Short mmCIF file of C-alpha atoms in Angstrom, two decimals:
data_model
loop_
_atom_site.label_atom_id
_atom_site.label_comp_id
_atom_site.label_asym_id
_atom_site.label_seq_id
_atom_site.Cartn_x
_atom_site.Cartn_y
_atom_site.Cartn_z
CA MET A 3 123.86 -36.50 -77.23
CA THR A 4 126.32 -35.67 -74.47
CA LEU A 5 127.58 -32.14 -73.79
CA ASP A 6 130.87 -32.84 -75.59
CA GLU A 7 129.05 -34.33 -78.58
CA LEU A 8 126.80 -31.28 -78.81
CA ARG A 9 129.80 -28.96 -78.68
CA ASP A 10 131.55 -30.97 -81.38
CA ARG A 11 128.43 -30.66 -83.52
CA ILE A 12 128.36 -26.88 -82.98
CA ASP A 13 132.06 -26.64 -83.88
CA ALA A 14 131.39 -28.49 -87.13
CA LEU A 15 128.45 -26.19 -87.93
CA ASP A 16 130.61 -23.13 -87.22
CA MET A 17 133.13 -24.33 -89.79
CA GLN A 18 130.34 -24.75 -92.34
CA ILE A 19 128.99 -21.28 -91.56
CA LEU A 20 132.47 -19.78 -91.93
CA GLN A 21 132.97 -21.46 -95.30
CA LEU A 22 129.56 -20.33 -96.54
CA LEU A 23 130.11 -16.75 -95.34
CA ASN A 24 133.36 -16.50 -97.26
CA GLU A 25 131.74 -18.07 -100.32
CA ARG A 26 128.96 -15.48 -100.08
CA ALA A 27 131.55 -12.72 -99.75
CA GLN A 28 133.38 -13.93 -102.85
CA HIS A 29 130.22 -13.80 -104.95
CA ALA A 30 129.35 -10.37 -103.54
CA MET A 31 132.80 -9.06 -104.49
CA GLU A 32 132.21 -10.27 -108.04
CA ILE A 33 128.89 -8.41 -108.02
CA GLY A 34 130.79 -5.37 -106.74
CA ASP A 35 133.12 -5.52 -109.74
CA ILE A 36 130.09 -5.53 -112.06
CA LYS A 37 128.54 -2.57 -110.21
CA ARG A 38 131.83 -0.69 -110.42
CA SER A 39 132.11 -1.24 -114.17
CA LYS A 40 128.56 0.08 -114.64
CA GLY A 41 128.92 2.98 -112.20
CA GLU A 42 126.11 1.63 -110.01
CA SER A 43 125.60 2.24 -106.30
CA PHE A 44 127.06 -0.27 -103.85
CA TYR A 45 124.19 0.35 -101.44
CA VAL A 46 121.00 -1.14 -102.86
CA PRO A 47 118.23 -0.83 -100.23
CA GLU A 48 115.68 -2.67 -102.34
CA ARG A 49 118.01 -5.69 -102.57
CA GLU A 50 118.66 -5.65 -98.84
CA ARG A 51 114.92 -5.50 -98.18
CA ALA A 52 114.44 -8.54 -100.44
CA VAL A 53 117.09 -10.47 -98.49
CA TYR A 54 115.51 -9.62 -95.13
CA ASP A 55 112.01 -10.47 -96.35
CA LYS A 56 113.17 -13.80 -97.77
CA MET A 57 114.91 -14.75 -94.54
CA ARG A 58 111.83 -13.77 -92.56
CA GLY A 59 109.61 -15.92 -94.76
CA CYS A 60 111.92 -18.95 -94.62
CA ASN A 61 112.87 -18.78 -90.94
CA PRO A 62 111.63 -21.92 -89.08
CA GLY A 63 112.97 -20.75 -85.69
CA PRO A 64 113.88 -20.96 -82.89
CA LEU A 65 115.79 -17.72 -83.67
CA PRO A 66 113.27 -14.84 -83.92
CA ASN A 67 113.09 -12.79 -87.10
CA GLY A 68 114.58 -9.76 -85.35
CA ALA A 69 117.70 -11.73 -84.47
CA ILE A 70 118.00 -13.05 -88.02
CA LYS A 71 117.76 -9.51 -89.40
CA SER A 72 120.44 -8.28 -86.97
CA ILE A 73 122.78 -11.09 -88.02
CA TYR A 74 122.25 -10.49 -91.73
CA ARG A 75 122.63 -6.73 -91.28
CA GLU A 76 126.18 -7.28 -90.07
CA VAL A 77 126.88 -9.91 -92.73
CA ILE A 78 125.77 -7.48 -95.44
CA SER A 79 127.69 -4.61 -93.82
CA ALA A 80 130.93 -6.62 -93.67
CA ILE A 81 130.61 -7.86 -97.25
CA ARG A 82 129.63 -4.42 -98.57
CA ALA A 83 132.80 -3.04 -96.96
CA LEU A 84 134.79 -5.50 -99.11
CA GLU A 85 133.04 -4.16 -102.22
CA GLU A 86 133.36 -0.46 -101.35
CA PRO A 87 133.60 0.99 -97.81
CA LEU A 88 130.81 3.52 -97.22
CA THR A 89 131.04 6.76 -95.24
CA ILE A 90 127.80 7.60 -93.45
CA ALA A 91 127.12 11.10 -92.14
CA PHE A 92 124.67 11.47 -89.27
CA LEU A 93 123.46 14.06 -86.78
CA GLY A 94 125.97 13.56 -83.99
CA PRO A 95 127.55 13.09 -81.66
CA ARG A 96 128.22 9.37 -81.42
CA ASP A 97 126.18 7.13 -79.11
CA THR A 98 122.97 9.12 -79.70
CA PHE A 99 119.80 7.71 -81.23
CA SER A 100 120.81 9.10 -84.64
CA HIS A 101 124.01 7.06 -84.36
CA ILE A 102 121.99 3.99 -83.37
CA ALA A 103 119.71 4.50 -86.39
CA ALA A 104 122.72 4.74 -88.70
CA LEU A 105 124.23 1.56 -87.24
CA ARG A 106 120.95 -0.32 -87.67
CA MET A 107 120.76 0.76 -91.29
CA PHE A 108 124.38 0.27 -92.37
CA GLY A 109 125.95 -2.04 -89.76
CA ALA A 110 129.18 -1.77 -87.81
CA GLN A 111 131.55 -2.13 -90.77
CA SER A 112 130.72 1.24 -92.35
CA GLU A 113 132.63 4.42 -91.52
CA TYR A 114 130.63 6.99 -89.55
CA LEU A 115 130.89 10.77 -89.62
CA PRO A 116 129.09 12.58 -86.75
CA LEU A 117 128.08 16.16 -87.57
CA VAL A 118 126.66 19.09 -85.64
CA THR A 119 123.56 20.00 -87.67
CA VAL A 120 121.12 18.48 -90.15
CA ASP A 121 122.37 21.02 -92.70
CA ASP A 122 125.91 19.66 -92.24
CA VAL A 123 124.70 16.13 -93.01
CA PHE A 124 123.09 17.26 -96.26
CA THR A 125 126.17 19.27 -97.22
CA GLU A 126 128.63 16.41 -96.69
CA VAL A 127 126.56 14.10 -98.90
CA GLU A 128 126.03 16.80 -101.54
CA ARG A 129 129.77 17.46 -101.70
CA LYS A 130 130.49 13.71 -101.90
CA ARG A 131 132.48 13.67 -98.68
CA ALA A 132 129.94 11.14 -97.40
CA ASP A 133 128.13 8.48 -99.40
CA TYR A 134 124.88 8.69 -97.44
CA GLY A 135 123.35 10.64 -94.60
CA VAL A 136 120.96 9.66 -91.82
CA VAL A 137 118.68 12.45 -90.56
CA PRO A 138 115.73 12.46 -88.12
CA VAL A 139 112.46 13.56 -89.69
CA GLU A 140 109.67 12.78 -87.23
CA THR A 141 109.07 11.83 -83.61
CA ALA A 142 105.93 10.36 -82.13
CA MET A 143 105.95 12.84 -79.27
CA GLY A 144 107.16 16.01 -80.98
CA GLY A 145 105.96 15.72 -84.58
CA THR A 146 108.02 16.49 -87.66
CA ILE A 147 111.48 18.04 -87.51
CA GLY A 148 111.37 21.30 -89.44
CA ASP A 149 115.10 21.62 -90.10
CA THR A 150 115.09 18.36 -92.03
CA LEU A 151 112.01 19.15 -94.11
CA ASP A 152 113.21 22.67 -94.94
CA ARG A 153 116.60 21.41 -96.11
CA PHE A 154 114.99 19.08 -98.65
CA ILE A 155 113.52 22.09 -100.46
CA SER A 156 116.96 23.41 -101.40
CA SER A 157 118.67 20.04 -101.97
CA ASP A 158 118.85 17.67 -104.93
CA LEU A 159 119.49 14.68 -102.65
CA ARG A 160 117.00 11.84 -102.61
CA ILE A 161 115.43 9.82 -99.84
CA VAL A 162 116.61 6.25 -100.49
CA ASN A 163 115.45 4.50 -97.32
CA GLU A 164 113.72 5.05 -94.00
CA LEU A 165 113.95 3.57 -90.54
CA MET A 166 111.73 3.91 -87.49
CA ILE A 167 113.22 2.97 -84.15
CA HIS A 168 111.63 2.70 -80.74
CA VAL A 169 113.32 5.26 -78.52
CA SER A 170 113.83 3.79 -75.08
CA GLN A 171 115.16 6.29 -72.57
CA ASN A 172 117.35 4.88 -69.81
CA LEU A 173 118.58 6.28 -66.52
CA LEU A 174 122.35 5.83 -66.35
CA SER A 175 124.28 6.23 -63.12
CA ASN A 176 127.04 4.65 -61.08
CA VAL A 177 125.25 5.49 -57.82
CA PRO A 178 121.98 4.11 -56.39
CA LEU A 179 118.71 5.88 -57.16
CA ASP A 180 118.57 7.50 -53.71
CA GLY A 181 122.05 8.95 -54.23
CA ILE A 182 121.24 10.90 -57.40
CA GLU A 183 121.32 14.68 -56.93
CA ARG A 184 121.34 15.83 -60.57
CA VAL A 185 120.30 14.43 -63.94
CA TYR A 186 121.83 15.44 -67.28
CA SER A 187 120.18 15.16 -70.69
CA LYS A 188 118.62 17.13 -73.57
CA THR A 189 115.26 18.89 -73.50
CA GLN A 190 113.38 16.17 -75.38
CA PRO A 191 114.32 13.26 -73.06
CA PHE A 192 113.35 15.39 -70.05
CA VAL A 193 109.95 16.01 -71.64
CA GLN A 194 109.52 12.35 -72.57
CA CYS A 195 110.37 11.22 -69.02
CA ARG A 196 108.69 14.03 -67.07
CA ASN A 197 106.28 11.88 -65.06
CA TRP A 198 108.88 9.24 -64.19
CA LEU A 199 111.32 11.89 -62.99
CA LYS A 200 108.63 13.61 -60.93
CA ALA A 201 107.67 10.32 -59.26
CA ASN A 202 111.15 8.88 -58.69
CA LEU A 203 113.58 11.83 -58.54
CA PRO A 204 111.42 14.78 -57.46
CA ASN A 205 114.30 16.67 -55.83
CA ALA A 206 116.98 16.06 -58.44
CA GLU A 207 118.30 19.02 -60.42
CA LEU A 208 117.67 18.62 -64.16
CA ILE A 209 120.55 19.99 -66.23
CA GLU A 210 120.35 20.37 -70.01
CA VAL A 211 123.43 19.59 -72.10
CA SER A 212 124.16 19.38 -75.84
CA SER A 213 123.41 15.68 -76.32
CA THR A 214 122.46 12.50 -74.49
CA ALA A 215 125.95 11.16 -75.16
CA GLU A 216 127.46 14.22 -73.49
CA ALA A 217 125.08 13.66 -70.58
CA ALA A 218 126.39 10.11 -70.15
CA ARG A 219 130.00 11.32 -70.28
CA ILE A 220 129.42 13.97 -67.60
CA ALA A 221 127.45 11.64 -65.33
CA SER A 222 130.12 8.94 -65.54
CA ASN A 223 132.72 11.33 -64.09
CA ASN A 224 130.67 13.08 -61.41
CA PRO A 225 129.46 11.50 -58.12
CA GLY A 226 125.76 11.95 -57.42
CA SER A 227 125.01 12.35 -61.12
CA ALA A 228 122.84 10.49 -63.61
CA ALA A 229 122.02 10.81 -67.30
CA ILE A 230 119.08 9.99 -69.53
CA ALA A 231 120.66 8.35 -72.55
CA SER A 232 121.00 5.21 -74.66
CA GLU A 233 122.50 1.86 -73.71
CA LEU A 234 125.14 2.49 -76.39
CA ALA A 235 126.24 5.59 -74.48
CA ALA A 236 126.37 3.54 -71.28
CA GLU A 237 128.76 1.08 -72.92
CA THR A 238 130.97 3.83 -74.32
CA TYR A 239 131.32 5.77 -71.07
CA ASN A 240 131.34 2.80 -68.68
CA ILE A 241 128.29 3.86 -66.73
CA ARG A 242 125.59 1.49 -65.45
CA VAL A 243 122.07 1.31 -66.83
CA LEU A 244 120.26 1.88 -63.56
CA VAL A 245 116.67 1.84 -64.90
CA ARG A 246 115.59 0.92 -68.42
CA GLY A 247 112.63 2.38 -70.28
CA ILE A 248 111.77 5.41 -68.14
CA GLU A 249 109.86 7.20 -70.93
CA ASP A 250 106.25 8.01 -70.03
CA SER A 251 104.77 6.73 -73.30
CA ALA A 252 105.40 3.34 -74.87
CA ASN A 253 104.62 4.92 -78.26
CA ASN A 254 107.95 6.71 -78.39
CA PHE A 255 109.61 6.35 -81.78
CA THR A 256 111.72 8.43 -84.14
CA ARG A 257 111.63 8.17 -87.91
CA PHE A 258 114.84 8.64 -89.88
CA PHE A 259 115.53 9.14 -93.58
CA VAL A 260 118.59 7.86 -95.42
CA ILE A 261 119.59 10.48 -98.00
CA GLY A 262 121.76 9.87 -101.03
CA ARG A 263 122.50 10.88 -104.60
CA HIS A 264 120.61 8.13 -106.43
CA ASN A 265 117.08 6.75 -106.68
CA ALA A 266 115.94 3.51 -105.06
CA LYS A 267 114.19 1.02 -107.33
CA PRO A 268 110.71 -0.42 -106.65
CA THR A 269 110.32 -3.32 -104.22
CA GLY A 270 106.55 -3.73 -104.32
CA LYS A 271 106.26 -2.29 -100.82
CA ASP A 272 107.40 1.30 -101.12
CA LYS A 273 106.71 4.81 -99.97
CA THR A 274 107.10 8.10 -101.85
CA VAL A 275 107.62 11.58 -100.42
CA VAL A 276 106.85 14.68 -102.49
CA VAL A 277 106.81 18.40 -101.78
CA CYS A 278 104.63 20.83 -103.69
CA SER A 279 104.47 24.60 -103.59
CA ILE A 280 101.08 26.30 -103.74
CA VAL A 281 99.45 29.68 -103.16
CA ASP A 282 97.31 29.74 -100.02
CA LYS A 283 93.68 29.96 -101.14
CA PRO A 284 90.35 28.24 -100.33
CA GLY A 285 90.10 24.70 -101.66
CA THR A 286 93.84 24.12 -102.01
CA LEU A 287 93.95 21.04 -99.79
CA PHE A 288 91.03 19.50 -101.69
CA GLU A 289 92.86 20.08 -104.99
CA ILE A 290 95.97 18.40 -103.62
CA ILE A 291 94.34 15.23 -102.32
CA THR A 292 91.85 14.74 -105.18
CA PRO A 293 94.28 13.08 -107.67
CA PHE A 294 95.31 10.55 -105.02
CA ALA A 295 91.75 9.84 -103.92
CA LYS A 296 90.68 9.18 -107.52
CA ALA A 297 93.59 6.75 -108.00
CA GLY A 298 92.98 4.97 -104.68
CA ILE A 299 96.41 5.95 -103.36
CA ASN A 300 96.87 5.95 -99.58
CA LEU A 301 98.35 9.15 -98.12
CA THR A 302 100.09 8.44 -94.81
CA ARG A 303 101.10 12.02 -93.99
CA ILE A 304 100.41 15.51 -95.29
CA GLU A 305 101.86 18.62 -93.68
CA SER A 306 102.02 22.25 -94.71
CA ARG A 307 104.87 24.63 -93.96
CA PRO A 308 105.35 28.30 -94.85
CA SER A 309 107.55 28.76 -97.90
CA ARG A 310 110.82 30.57 -97.29
CA LYS A 311 110.70 32.06 -100.78
CA ARG A 312 107.61 34.28 -100.60
CA ALA A 313 105.06 35.42 -98.01
CA TRP A 314 101.69 33.64 -98.08
CA ASP A 315 103.10 30.79 -100.13
CA TYR A 316 103.06 27.33 -98.59
CA VAL A 317 104.67 23.99 -99.30
CA PHE A 318 102.99 20.67 -98.63
CA PHE A 319 105.01 17.57 -97.73
CA ILE A 320 103.11 14.43 -98.70
CA ASP A 321 103.89 10.78 -97.88
CA LEU A 322 102.10 8.20 -100.00
CA LEU A 323 102.26 4.44 -100.39
CA GLY A 324 103.75 3.26 -103.67
CA HIS A 325 106.73 4.02 -105.92
CA CYS A 326 106.88 6.98 -108.30
CA GLU A 327 107.71 4.60 -111.18
CA GLU A 328 104.39 2.76 -110.80
CA PRO A 329 102.02 3.97 -113.56
CA HIS A 330 99.12 4.94 -111.28
CA ILE A 331 101.45 6.85 -108.94
CA ALA A 332 103.11 8.65 -111.86
CA ALA A 333 99.69 9.58 -113.30
CA ALA A 334 98.47 10.95 -109.96
CA LEU A 335 101.63 13.04 -109.55
CA GLU A 336 101.18 14.38 -113.07
CA SER A 337 97.63 15.44 -112.18
CA LEU A 338 98.85 17.02 -108.95
CA SER A 339 101.46 19.07 -110.81
CA ARG A 340 98.68 21.03 -112.54
CA TYR A 341 97.66 22.54 -109.21
CA CYS A 342 101.19 23.26 -107.99
CA LYS A 343 103.62 26.06 -108.71
CA GLU A 344 106.36 23.49 -108.14
CA LEU A 345 106.31 19.74 -107.53
CA LYS A 346 109.37 17.83 -106.38
CA ILE A 347 109.72 14.11 -105.74
CA LEU A 348 112.02 13.75 -102.73
CA GLY A 349 112.32 10.00 -103.16
CA SER A 350 110.68 6.60 -103.45
CA PHE A 351 112.11 3.96 -101.15
CA PRO A 352 111.36 0.70 -99.30
CA GLN A 353 108.65 1.25 -96.71
CA GLY A 354 110.25 1.21 -93.26
CA GLU A 355 109.26 -0.93 -90.30
CA LEU A 356 109.32 -0.02 -86.63
CA GLU A 357 112.36 -1.62 -84.97
CA GLU A 358 112.61 -2.14 -81.24
#
């Protein structure tokens, strides 16, 4: 076909896509009416996972699965906004990796509420001023984030989804590399990029600020300045991405939880997080893992933290594969409860995948 014929064909396909998108939206709005009448949640992570998995399995190419997921994320976000607009609280400010994680989970058509602390995110969701919250829980380089884990102990909110994103640190500046005199960022990006900075900007002054987004804002307005921040921050503050991927380790990811007021249903590929309170004594760890070992349940993480309620008491946070409604998981948790002063299921949710 000629160029004009190919363009005509694309135009015709675009009209078909538009018609089908609106038809899909109409059916989704009807589903929204049913959900509303039953008082059900408009965000159903297990259904979204099923859609993504189906598209992945049916995709013949040439579009890669990641592109298909990105397209459908925005389709679902736009249609969900027709059903019921969602307000998403996240650890701000905007244009940080927490903001990026929230956008990847809920799409551009949701309303976003940046907050100062993890505690603020929990509080806004608890008080129903936000529908869901997105909080960081673990980094590959720095381990678990204590503020998030500790807040779960006092909250009735549930983990309804998780997301792991590859954190790529970028050097942003409107001047050449040899013209950079100072670099702005937070402590963690400086640590993650220590070797690169030492090799490429050994004489630059490193200045800590409140967020990577704030670093980008400052650097965009000051000659001789650079920032370590996200590409999203570069777009917002009109500053060039001078060098991409300056982190020292390629294994640089952050895990986020989506918190809400309801439980996610089983998908067949789930994860459960529980916290149990115990008295520190010999053999405690063995008692905790025994019920899971007997049931053949895979534990992906176990971490102890001092209890804030009483000295010498500890709480264990446990990640396991499976959903708490599955009989063998429920039985193992029942067995575990016999060894615990308290046992709390923080949530069962679709098992997350690492996104680039």
